[in-house]
Amino acid sequence: MKELVCPIFIFIFTSLLLQADGFALFPRIHWSPRPRALYAQGEVGRGDNWIERSFPVDTTGTSNENIKIAQDYSLGINGVDFQTGPLSKRMFDAIMTTNFQEGMSDEVKRAFTLYSMDFTAKEATRVALDQNGLVMSLPEELEDEGLWGDVDSVQLLDIDTEKPIGPVYDSFQEAVSHWTPGQPFNFVVRQVPAKMKELTLEEIIQAIDPNSEFRQQAAGANMTLPDEDINSLRDLANDVARRADFTPEAATTEINAFAGLDKRGYKVISAGSLSRDSVNADGSENQATIMHVMDALVAHGALVVDLTDGGTKYQSAIEMKRLWDAVKKFFDKIANDKELAGKLPGMTSVVGSFAKVGYADYDNGSMQFLETRWERNGDLLPSEILEILDDSDIDALKKSFDTVCAVGKDVVRIATAAAGMDADVFDDDEDQGDVLASQAATKLVDELVDDGKPLRDADIDHEEGPISMSPHRLCRYSNTRQDEDSAKAREVFGAHTDSSFITAVPVAAVSGLEVYDEDEARWYRPELAARLHWQQERTKRGDDPNADTEVIPGVDENEDDVELPWHARYVVLVPGEFLQIVSRDEVPSAVHRVVAVQDGPVRLSAPILLRGRPGTKLDVARYLGGAGESKLVAECDGKSMDEIHNTMQPSSFQ
């Protein structure tokens, strides 16, 4: 039977990798402090998550053991923390989708089920080892089912309550007859061969400076530590992973969240001041706008934009209100009609390896999202959404997408131009350097940033394809955990950066987006800054600052008044990895996450990830005035957007 299962493994696992599309399946689990000597002394960890050496070793400190040699470890794994349920469901579904099911015997189905359970446990164990500075060290012949470790104490958990049910089984073979793929399970595994990971420079500095005190002092003195120089795409990938890993996981409720300070970078900026109509008469970028944008993005990781220009232009906000109505309608419908929800496809590749459309549900419903993309002919994918939303809703999605893309492209233009001015790469004409920087940055956003429209009248070679690389996600977040150990507020979408130029997040009615503020070294919730701006503006006008809506009169007597939600006026712009590249590492891609409160209101969200057009190339001279001293930019010269995007993806499933 193993010969039947194993040959399909590489294909199945590859498909699972692709379905991830940048979403981390495994959470960060906080283990107890773990100096290397502790591994020789016994157990490290707490509760169901623990790790220890499988066999007694010298604890006197006199051993000359080579840490590069694999040793056997025993681990306890909590299935809820390591999400053994969702991963096993995806694994099993992939197997059943790939194999012809008609006439499949119970014996074959049981073998597939057992394989899914064993594979899930092995991947969870890999992650647990990694979080403790270890890497699984298996010879090829031990990679097969059941040979990578000795499993015992298998405890099945209820899918809904996540509480233990039934007896504790001695093996997966005993447990599998009582287990359903998608059902979480705890387990203990012994004699797993692993060895210490060789420390990178980043990890060495982290060990020396665990609280980032040196790093903060260096930042205050405008200095960088050795691990902070970004000279290649590999350096960039390591940098964003390090920064995401080193952010604190603890979350707080809205009342205790950091909403920014009374400083320029936290202030709301009007969309009008970002547009090309607001550049200087000579074509250079407005200096005050540059200072505001760069302060917000570089120091705090987010820029809050008012689409109404201080309550003077409401059409864009009205389009956003229609977007929110469509998002609510979508999630209400699939919640009330499971058959309708079942018609939505799972995450399916439509462009290359990483561009997906489809519906996904993680962490027992804590995170639900529909990934949509626009075809360049104006159609929306997945087409099944047309069975849930009507033409008016689709029109609302299109117009809001265009509105947000325009603002996002303006910010990319300004940040790219500012970095070019600072790098002095346009020095051939000192009087026109700032103008040339803005002109080049304008070409970049028009030709490289994928706004879903066909690229017309551009004198460049390109193969952008029929589908946009920039997804529009419809999201629903909640904290569904009800066990005693669950925090009141927790991460439901863990800390990460995006492989985008800009991730544009329309401000939601319920706050939850948090960006790691590098300047303040804490999580910043920009949606609260938007709410404060709304309240202050209404106070100045003598209106109720605690109101949640305002009435916008119709343009003429034939149009109805519009009751506009306060949040429809605002969008938060978060810099991504591509902006870090084209800004010559001036603008770091922002680490961000989503938090939710237990028993709190559901948070709907509709972010747009502005990515690069596939097939178009980063011509550094054309768009950036040359690489200058940036080795990172030089490496990207001539690479297509999808080549850069693919290079930035993790090389292993984490």
XYZ file of C-alpha atoms in Angstrom:
654
model
C 0.000 0.000 0.000
C 2.855 2.357 0.743
C 3.955 1.999 -2.850
C 0.506 3.236 -3.911
C 0.522 6.265 -1.623
C 4.087 7.538 -1.736
C 4.566 8.161 -5.493
C 1.829 10.799 -5.473
C 3.346 12.551 -2.454
C 5.567 15.055 -4.261
C 2.723 16.265 -6.459
C 0.278 16.554 -3.594
C 2.660 18.340 -1.276
C 3.625 20.769 -4.042
C -0.027 21.600 -4.573
C -0.423 22.245 -0.855
C 2.540 24.573 -0.908
C 1.048 26.543 -3.745
C -2.310 26.819 -2.018
C -0.641 28.566 0.905
C -0.057 31.728 -1.236
C 1.911 33.425 1.484
C -0.281 32.446 4.416
C 1.587 30.905 7.366
C -0.300 27.815 8.508
C 1.632 27.279 11.717
C 1.507 29.884 14.504
C 4.429 31.069 16.530
C 4.520 28.967 19.701
C 6.337 30.527 22.652
C 8.507 27.960 24.377
C 10.447 28.538 27.563
C 13.937 30.085 27.219
C 16.197 27.449 25.789
C 19.973 27.894 26.122
C 21.687 24.995 24.402
C 22.797 23.496 27.719
C 19.159 22.984 28.722
C 18.708 20.308 26.086
C 21.142 18.139 28.027
C 19.310 18.743 31.288
C 15.776 17.713 30.437
C 12.435 19.060 29.324
C 11.938 22.512 27.822
C 8.499 24.032 27.303
C 5.156 23.988 29.006
C 1.779 22.242 28.880
C 1.201 20.055 25.839
C 4.127 21.646 23.989
C 7.445 20.347 25.270
C 10.760 19.005 24.036
C 13.565 17.002 25.624
C 16.483 14.825 24.649
C 15.386 11.215 24.222
C 18.330 9.725 26.099
C 20.315 10.868 29.146
C 23.528 12.701 28.344
C 26.386 14.216 30.255
C 25.073 17.148 32.339
C 28.389 18.020 33.982
C 29.517 20.238 31.154
C 32.513 18.042 30.390
C 31.113 16.463 27.239
C 32.732 17.361 23.935
C 29.634 16.538 21.890
C 29.581 17.921 18.371
C 26.356 19.904 18.060
C 26.379 19.276 14.294
C 25.769 15.568 14.914
C 22.112 14.543 15.032
C 20.682 13.519 18.411
C 17.297 11.984 19.216
C 14.596 14.219 20.715
C 11.139 13.628 22.170
C 8.373 16.194 21.750
C 4.845 16.829 22.921
C 2.701 18.633 20.327
C -0.576 20.462 20.969
C -2.815 19.983 17.956
C -4.673 23.286 18.374
C -1.490 25.344 18.605
C 0.072 23.587 15.632
C -3.221 23.329 13.706
C -3.033 19.629 12.976
C -6.712 19.801 12.021
C -6.531 22.262 9.085
C -3.312 20.796 7.669
C -4.610 17.215 7.794
C -7.828 18.305 6.058
C -5.911 19.969 3.253
C -3.597 16.984 2.899
C -6.433 14.451 2.795
C -8.536 16.541 0.395
C -5.554 16.897 -1.943
C -5.032 13.125 -1.943
C -8.696 12.400 -2.609
C -8.874 15.039 -5.342
C -5.788 13.656 -7.049
C -6.847 10.000 -6.948
C -9.750 8.369 -8.731
C -12.230 7.730 -5.903
C -14.845 5.590 -7.642
C -14.513 2.034 -6.425
C -11.869 2.932 -3.828
C -11.799 0.233 -1.175
C -12.061 0.970 2.539
C -8.525 -0.361 2.921
C -7.104 2.133 0.432
C -9.078 5.017 1.958
C -7.827 4.052 5.427
C -4.250 4.066 4.101
C -4.717 7.567 2.715
C -6.235 8.710 6.013
C -3.342 7.247 7.992
C -0.846 8.845 5.618
C -2.516 12.260 6.095
C -2.361 11.916 9.884
C 1.271 10.814 9.876
C 2.356 13.520 7.413
C 0.593 16.226 9.428
C 2.319 15.107 12.620
C 5.714 15.077 10.925
C 5.283 18.621 9.575
C 4.119 19.909 12.977
C 7.176 18.272 14.538
C 9.464 19.951 11.989
C 8.040 23.345 12.925
C 8.361 22.658 16.665
C 11.995 21.665 16.191
C 12.636 24.773 14.103
C 11.177 27.007 16.802
C 13.643 25.473 19.225
C 16.721 25.974 17.068
C 16.746 22.439 15.668
C 16.321 20.880 12.247
C 14.984 17.382 11.612
C 17.779 15.201 10.268
C 16.234 12.213 8.530
C 17.995 9.918 6.078
C 15.940 9.446 2.929
C 14.943 5.922 3.933
C 13.343 7.234 7.157
C 11.130 9.851 5.463
C 8.404 7.259 4.922
C 5.266 6.975 6.991
C 5.887 5.826 10.553
C 9.680 5.721 10.341
C 10.560 9.300 11.299
C 9.766 8.865 15.029
C 7.965 6.695 17.567
C 4.487 8.143 18.118
C 2.404 7.507 21.229
C -0.143 9.257 23.479
C -2.386 10.296 20.588
C -5.299 12.340 21.920
C -8.120 13.272 19.538
C -9.833 16.638 20.039
C -13.365 17.727 19.287
C -13.456 19.805 16.082
C -15.797 22.431 17.547
C -14.744 22.698 21.196
C -11.106 21.620 20.736
C -11.483 19.589 23.952
C -10.066 16.051 24.345
C -12.469 13.248 23.446
C -12.117 9.493 23.747
C -9.172 7.513 25.083
C -5.471 8.155 24.562
C -4.188 5.900 21.780
C -0.769 4.303 21.609
C -0.277 4.940 17.885
C -1.780 6.535 14.793
C -2.711 3.028 13.613
C -5.001 2.702 16.653
C -6.329 6.257 16.470
C -7.005 6.502 12.736
C -10.231 4.444 12.834
C -11.713 7.009 15.254
C -10.310 10.106 13.527
C -11.670 12.329 10.777
C -9.300 14.404 8.604
C -9.626 17.994 9.775
C -9.973 16.927 13.404
C -7.119 18.280 15.593
C -5.076 15.864 17.669
C -2.318 16.050 20.283
C 0.512 13.551 20.246
C 3.902 12.650 21.660
C 6.728 11.539 19.390
C 10.035 10.093 20.558
C 13.438 9.423 19.036
C 13.192 12.060 16.313
C 16.690 12.670 14.923
C 17.552 16.371 14.865
C 20.580 18.587 15.094
C 21.254 22.181 15.999
C 20.680 24.677 13.221
C 23.790 26.597 12.313
C 23.219 30.130 13.508
C 22.969 32.904 10.941
C 24.356 36.349 11.662
C 20.815 37.526 12.437
C 20.344 34.744 14.994
C 23.694 35.435 16.649
C 22.786 39.097 17.082
C 19.373 38.092 18.416
C 21.032 35.817 20.987
C 23.319 38.656 22.093
C 20.540 41.248 22.031
C 17.287 39.365 22.794
C 15.343 42.499 23.763
C 16.583 44.514 20.752
C 18.119 47.154 23.013
C 21.268 47.442 20.894
C 19.162 47.500 17.752
C 17.014 50.355 19.065
C 20.080 52.322 20.157
C 21.603 51.832 16.729
C 18.415 52.996 15.039
C 18.348 56.103 17.239
C 21.868 56.915 16.078
C 20.967 56.275 12.394
C 23.234 53.222 12.381
C 22.579 49.707 11.124
C 23.750 46.436 12.588
C 25.607 43.994 10.323
C 22.517 41.877 9.719
C 20.484 44.872 8.562
C 22.363 45.572 5.324
C 20.139 44.345 2.484
C 22.420 43.537 -0.449
C 20.422 40.842 -2.234
C 16.981 39.313 -2.582
C 18.120 36.558 -0.247
C 19.077 39.178 2.349
C 15.676 40.776 1.899
C 13.845 37.466 2.364
C 15.846 36.766 5.530
C 15.275 40.301 6.795
C 11.504 40.216 6.495
C 11.366 36.763 8.102
C 13.562 37.930 10.992
C 11.530 41.051 11.630
C 8.261 39.110 11.568
C 9.622 36.432 13.912
C 10.951 38.927 16.447
C 7.751 40.900 16.922
C 5.799 40.243 20.141
C 2.822 37.911 19.764
C 0.748 39.174 22.698
C -2.355 41.076 21.609
C -4.582 43.574 23.368
C -8.137 44.818 23.120
C -8.983 48.014 21.264
C -9.149 50.167 24.385
C -5.515 49.386 25.201
C -4.161 49.440 21.638
C -1.612 52.041 20.507
C -3.282 54.570 18.190
C -0.216 56.670 17.387
C 1.044 59.998 18.686
C 0.541 63.653 17.829
C 3.311 63.560 15.243
C 3.403 64.037 11.474
C 3.828 60.385 10.501
C 0.675 59.364 12.371
C -1.500 62.121 10.942
C -4.068 61.449 8.239
C -3.199 62.791 4.780
C -5.735 63.697 2.099
C -5.855 61.663 -1.103
C -5.782 64.857 -3.150
C -2.377 65.871 -1.831
C -0.953 62.552 -3.079
C -2.262 62.795 -6.639
C -0.221 63.812 -9.663
C -2.283 67.017 -9.838
C -0.587 68.120 -6.603
C 3.034 67.964 -7.762
C 5.023 71.173 -8.062
C 4.739 73.327 -11.175
C 8.052 71.983 -12.486
C 6.877 68.368 -12.140
C 8.808 67.501 -8.961
C 7.106 66.031 -5.915
C 5.842 68.339 -3.163
C 8.411 68.343 -0.367
C 5.872 68.504 2.473
C 4.022 65.506 1.009
C 7.278 63.573 0.658
C 8.173 64.231 4.289
C 4.740 63.124 5.508
C 4.635 59.966 3.367
C 8.191 58.854 4.123
C 7.854 59.553 7.858
C 4.703 57.425 8.017
C 6.039 54.523 5.935
C 9.630 54.385 7.176
C 9.122 55.057 10.881
C 5.649 53.640 11.508
C 4.866 51.201 8.681
C 1.531 52.693 7.621
C 0.018 55.800 6.043
C -3.636 56.693 6.718
C -5.381 58.429 3.804
C -8.659 60.384 3.799
C -10.425 59.743 0.494
C -12.740 62.753 0.991
C -9.988 65.386 1.271
C -11.273 66.577 4.613
C -14.957 66.040 3.870
C -15.021 67.993 0.587
C -15.247 65.165 -1.990
C -17.386 62.137 -1.208
C -17.656 60.093 -4.398
C -14.730 57.775 -3.545
C -16.067 57.233 -0.025
C -19.504 56.397 -1.419
C -17.883 53.750 -3.639
C -16.189 52.327 -0.544
C -19.528 52.228 1.257
C -20.892 50.129 -1.604
C -17.863 47.849 -1.250
C -18.602 47.249 2.424
C -22.237 46.480 1.629
C -21.094 43.854 -0.896
C -18.579 42.293 1.515
C -21.214 41.987 4.240
C -23.702 40.531 1.782
C -21.180 37.911 0.637
C -20.351 36.607 4.113
C -23.975 36.755 5.270
C -25.063 34.667 2.304
C -22.451 31.932 2.632
C -23.067 31.758 6.392
C -26.780 31.217 5.851
C -26.517 28.895 2.851
C -23.880 26.167 3.184
C -24.790 24.763 -0.214
C -24.033 28.137 -1.781
C -20.710 28.311 0.072
C -19.878 24.811 -1.151
C -20.012 25.983 -4.759
C -17.046 28.286 -4.220
C -13.766 26.736 -5.399
C -10.863 26.200 -3.040
C -7.655 28.100 -3.650
C -6.859 27.506 -7.317
C -3.874 28.697 -9.401
C -4.761 31.081 -12.215
C -1.420 32.808 -12.919
C 1.876 30.997 -12.356
C 2.447 29.333 -9.014
C 1.414 31.999 -6.536
C -1.604 33.765 -8.011
C -4.773 32.129 -6.666
C -8.480 32.660 -6.563
C -10.964 30.863 -4.354
C -12.340 30.529 -0.851
C -10.540 29.321 2.279
C -11.420 28.905 5.948
C -8.764 28.552 8.667
C -8.522 28.053 12.420
C -12.049 26.790 12.970
C -13.547 29.782 11.198
C -11.388 32.486 12.789
C -10.160 33.504 9.352
C -12.300 33.230 6.241
C -11.414 34.836 2.952
C -12.310 34.938 -0.705
C -9.391 35.696 -3.006
C -10.602 37.531 -6.119
C -8.746 38.804 -9.172
C -9.776 40.896 -12.121
C -9.335 39.693 -15.644
C -8.105 42.454 -17.903
C -11.328 42.189 -19.905
C -13.239 43.330 -16.809
C -14.524 39.977 -15.520
C -14.048 38.941 -11.882
C -12.645 35.595 -10.732
C -13.727 33.201 -9.368
C -16.775 33.269 -11.616
C -18.786 31.406 -8.950
C -19.047 34.664 -7.009
C -21.717 35.693 -9.516
C -24.066 33.185 -7.855
C -23.737 35.137 -4.582
C -23.339 38.779 -5.600
C -25.319 40.635 -8.267
C -24.104 43.010 -10.967
C -24.392 46.029 -8.692
C -22.174 44.352 -6.100
C -19.581 43.424 -8.739
C -19.611 47.009 -9.959
C -18.981 48.154 -6.380
C -15.987 45.811 -6.117
C -14.572 47.120 -9.402
C -14.967 50.796 -8.612
C -13.557 50.446 -5.104
C -10.622 48.447 -6.519
C -9.867 51.239 -8.986
C -10.218 53.910 -6.285
C -7.845 52.210 -3.874
C -5.349 51.259 -6.605
C -5.078 54.895 -7.692
C -4.200 56.020 -4.169
C -1.765 53.144 -3.712
C 0.018 53.973 -6.968
C 0.352 57.601 -5.883
C 2.110 56.570 -2.695
C 4.454 54.180 -4.550
C 5.316 57.020 -6.941
C 6.114 59.447 -4.137
C 8.200 56.985 -2.103
C 10.142 55.788 -5.165
C 10.852 59.331 -6.306
C 11.954 60.366 -2.806
C 14.400 57.455 -2.602
C 15.805 58.311 -6.037
C 16.295 61.939 -5.008
C 18.046 60.854 -1.839
C 20.343 58.459 -3.736
C 21.462 61.235 -6.117
C 21.156 58.923 -9.125
C 19.836 61.745 -11.311
C 22.886 63.991 -10.757
C 23.624 64.358 -14.464
C 21.223 67.274 -14.451
C 21.307 68.910 -11.021
C 18.532 71.378 -11.834
C 16.221 68.644 -13.084
C 17.156 65.738 -10.783
C 14.009 65.919 -8.667
C 11.833 66.254 -11.761
C 13.509 63.271 -13.428
C 13.052 61.191 -10.263
C 9.304 61.897 -10.301
C 9.014 61.195 -14.017
C 10.824 57.867 -13.674
C 8.706 56.888 -10.661
C 5.570 57.757 -12.629
C 6.641 55.395 -15.401
C 7.252 52.714 -12.780
C 3.747 52.854 -11.318
C 2.119 53.103 -14.757
C 4.032 50.175 -16.255
C 5.000 47.863 -13.388
C 2.256 48.160 -10.759
C -0.608 45.867 -11.737
C -3.863 47.818 -11.428
C -5.862 45.167 -13.292
C -6.038 47.161 -16.521
C -4.275 46.276 -19.777
C -0.949 48.024 -20.285
C -1.448 50.235 -23.331
C 0.868 52.516 -25.281
C 3.990 51.493 -23.333
C 7.168 51.216 -25.368
C 8.425 48.199 -23.412
C 8.379 44.470 -23.973
C 5.882 42.831 -21.670
C 3.772 39.707 -21.278
C 1.355 40.688 -18.558
C -1.180 37.931 -19.192
C -4.986 38.129 -19.076
C -5.354 38.153 -15.253
C -4.171 40.727 -12.708
C -1.526 39.692 -10.185
C -3.046 42.086 -7.610
C -5.655 40.220 -5.534
C -8.642 41.794 -3.811
C -9.407 39.758 -0.685
C -12.739 39.711 1.062
C -12.006 38.693 4.651
C -13.885 37.840 7.820
C -11.973 37.643 11.110
C -13.146 36.531 14.547
C -11.716 34.917 17.672
C -13.495 31.564 17.826
C -11.319 30.074 20.566
C -13.340 29.382 23.713
C -10.972 27.270 25.811
C -9.828 28.479 29.218
C -6.287 29.189 28.064
C -7.326 31.454 25.183
C -6.455 35.108 25.548
C -9.192 37.726 25.314
C -7.433 39.111 22.244
C -5.113 37.119 19.992
C -3.513 37.037 16.571
C -5.826 35.432 14.045
C -3.543 36.270 11.114
C 0.039 36.183 12.338
C 2.851 38.683 11.790
C 4.080 38.809 8.176
C 5.090 41.088 5.346
C 3.580 41.144 1.845
C 5.250 40.622 -1.532
C 3.547 43.713 -2.899
C 4.407 47.308 -3.692
C 1.624 48.473 -1.371
C -1.038 46.607 0.540
C -4.041 48.910 0.696
C -6.463 48.149 3.533
C -9.769 50.030 3.528
C -10.400 50.996 7.147
C -12.878 48.584 8.723
C -15.725 49.286 11.125
C -14.009 47.010 13.677
C -10.318 47.695 14.158
C -7.877 44.800 14.100
C -5.111 45.587 11.613
C -1.858 46.174 13.503
C 1.446 47.308 12.022
C 4.712 46.947 13.898
C 5.900 50.496 14.540
C 9.699 50.380 14.161
C 10.095 53.826 15.713
C 8.071 53.046 18.833
C 8.952 49.312 18.913
C 5.331 48.276 19.493
C 2.198 47.368 17.594
C 0.331 50.334 16.091
C -3.346 50.180 15.114
C -3.781 52.755 12.304
C -7.545 52.257 12.078
C -7.777 53.932 15.487
C -5.830 56.909 14.105
C -8.449 57.167 11.365
C -11.253 57.075 13.947
C -9.540 59.811 15.961
C -9.290 61.965 12.825
C -13.029 61.482 12.231
C -13.875 62.452 15.810
C -11.660 65.531 15.779
C -13.113 66.721 12.496
C -16.677 66.332 13.744
C -15.834 68.094 16.982
C -14.519 71.089 15.025
C -17.790 71.206 13.064
C -19.879 70.979 16.217
C -21.182 67.499 15.309
C -21.402 64.451 17.551
C -17.881 62.917 17.587
C -19.249 59.541 18.686
C -21.544 59.122 15.680
C -20.754 56.223 13.360
C -22.276 57.673 10.191
C -22.861 60.937 8.402
C -25.539 61.784 5.860
C -24.294 62.904 2.464
C -26.939 64.770 0.436
C -27.671 63.530 -3.068
C -25.968 65.401 -5.888
C -29.333 66.529 -7.207
C -33.002 66.173 -6.294
C -33.210 62.844 -8.130
C -30.561 61.187 -5.979
C -31.176 59.872 -2.497
C -29.109 60.935 0.459
C -26.384 58.471 1.441
C -25.787 57.402 5.019
C -22.031 57.005 4.945
C -20.217 54.889 7.597
C -17.332 56.814 9.136
C -14.731 54.260 8.100
C -15.649 54.379 4.385
C -13.642 57.600 4.167
C -10.279 56.044 4.971
C -7.709 53.595 3.652
C -4.470 52.421 5.281
C -1.453 51.901 3.030
C 1.158 49.384 4.191
C 4.491 49.129 2.309
C 5.443 45.752 0.857
C 8.650 44.030 -0.221
C 8.620 45.434 -3.767
C 8.517 48.975 -2.404
C 11.477 48.101 -0.191
C 13.339 47.148 -3.380
C 12.483 50.169 -5.538
C 13.024 52.555 -2.601
C 16.568 51.153 -2.257
C 15.757 49.743 1.185
C 14.670 53.188 2.402
C 11.102 52.000 3.061
C 11.069 48.671 4.905
C 8.214 46.316 4.142
C 5.939 46.624 7.147
C 5.349 43.698 9.476
C 1.623 43.528 10.154
C -1.015 41.187 11.538
C -4.713 40.957 12.395
C -5.991 40.538 15.944
C -9.481 39.680 17.131
C -11.244 39.759 20.475
C -12.981 36.752 22.007
C -16.765 37.215 21.892
C -16.188 40.537 20.143
C -17.731 41.779 16.905
C -16.675 40.188 13.627
C -14.169 42.178 11.581
C -14.776 42.403 7.848
C -11.879 43.506 5.675
C -11.154 43.988 1.967
C -7.395 44.504 1.399
C -5.847 44.918 -2.042
C -2.263 43.759 -2.590
C -0.775 45.883 -5.370
C 1.774 43.598 -7.010
C 3.838 43.806 -10.188
C 2.619 42.968 -13.672
C 3.858 39.494 -14.586
C 6.252 39.500 -17.518
C 7.215 43.167 -17.160
C 10.840 43.757 -16.189
C 12.445 46.083 -13.695
C 14.535 48.279 -15.991
C 16.525 50.054 -13.302
C 17.758 52.854 -15.574
C 14.232 53.569 -16.861
C 12.410 53.519 -13.536
C 15.021 54.312 -10.889
C 17.743 56.269 -12.694
C 20.259 53.493 -12.122
C 21.232 51.207 -9.270
C 23.634 53.654 -7.664
C 25.236 52.000 -4.650
C 22.379 49.534 -4.083
C 23.458 45.944 -4.653
C 19.856 44.869 -4.080
C 18.584 47.054 -6.928
C 21.454 45.929 -9.159
C 20.504 42.269 -8.642
C 16.903 42.990 -9.662
C 17.847 44.859 -12.847
C 16.317 43.126 -15.845
C 14.338 40.616 -13.779
C 10.616 40.288 -14.408
C 8.130 41.051 -11.671
C 7.186 37.389 -11.331
C 10.862 36.350 -11.171
C 11.432 38.732 -8.268
C 8.189 37.641 -6.601
C 9.062 33.950 -6.885
C 12.568 34.518 -5.546
C 11.100 36.154 -2.446
C 8.923 33.161 -1.551
C 10.030 30.798 1.264
C 11.887 27.748 0.043
C 10.225 25.407 2.549
C 6.754 24.951 4.039
C 6.686 26.665 7.442
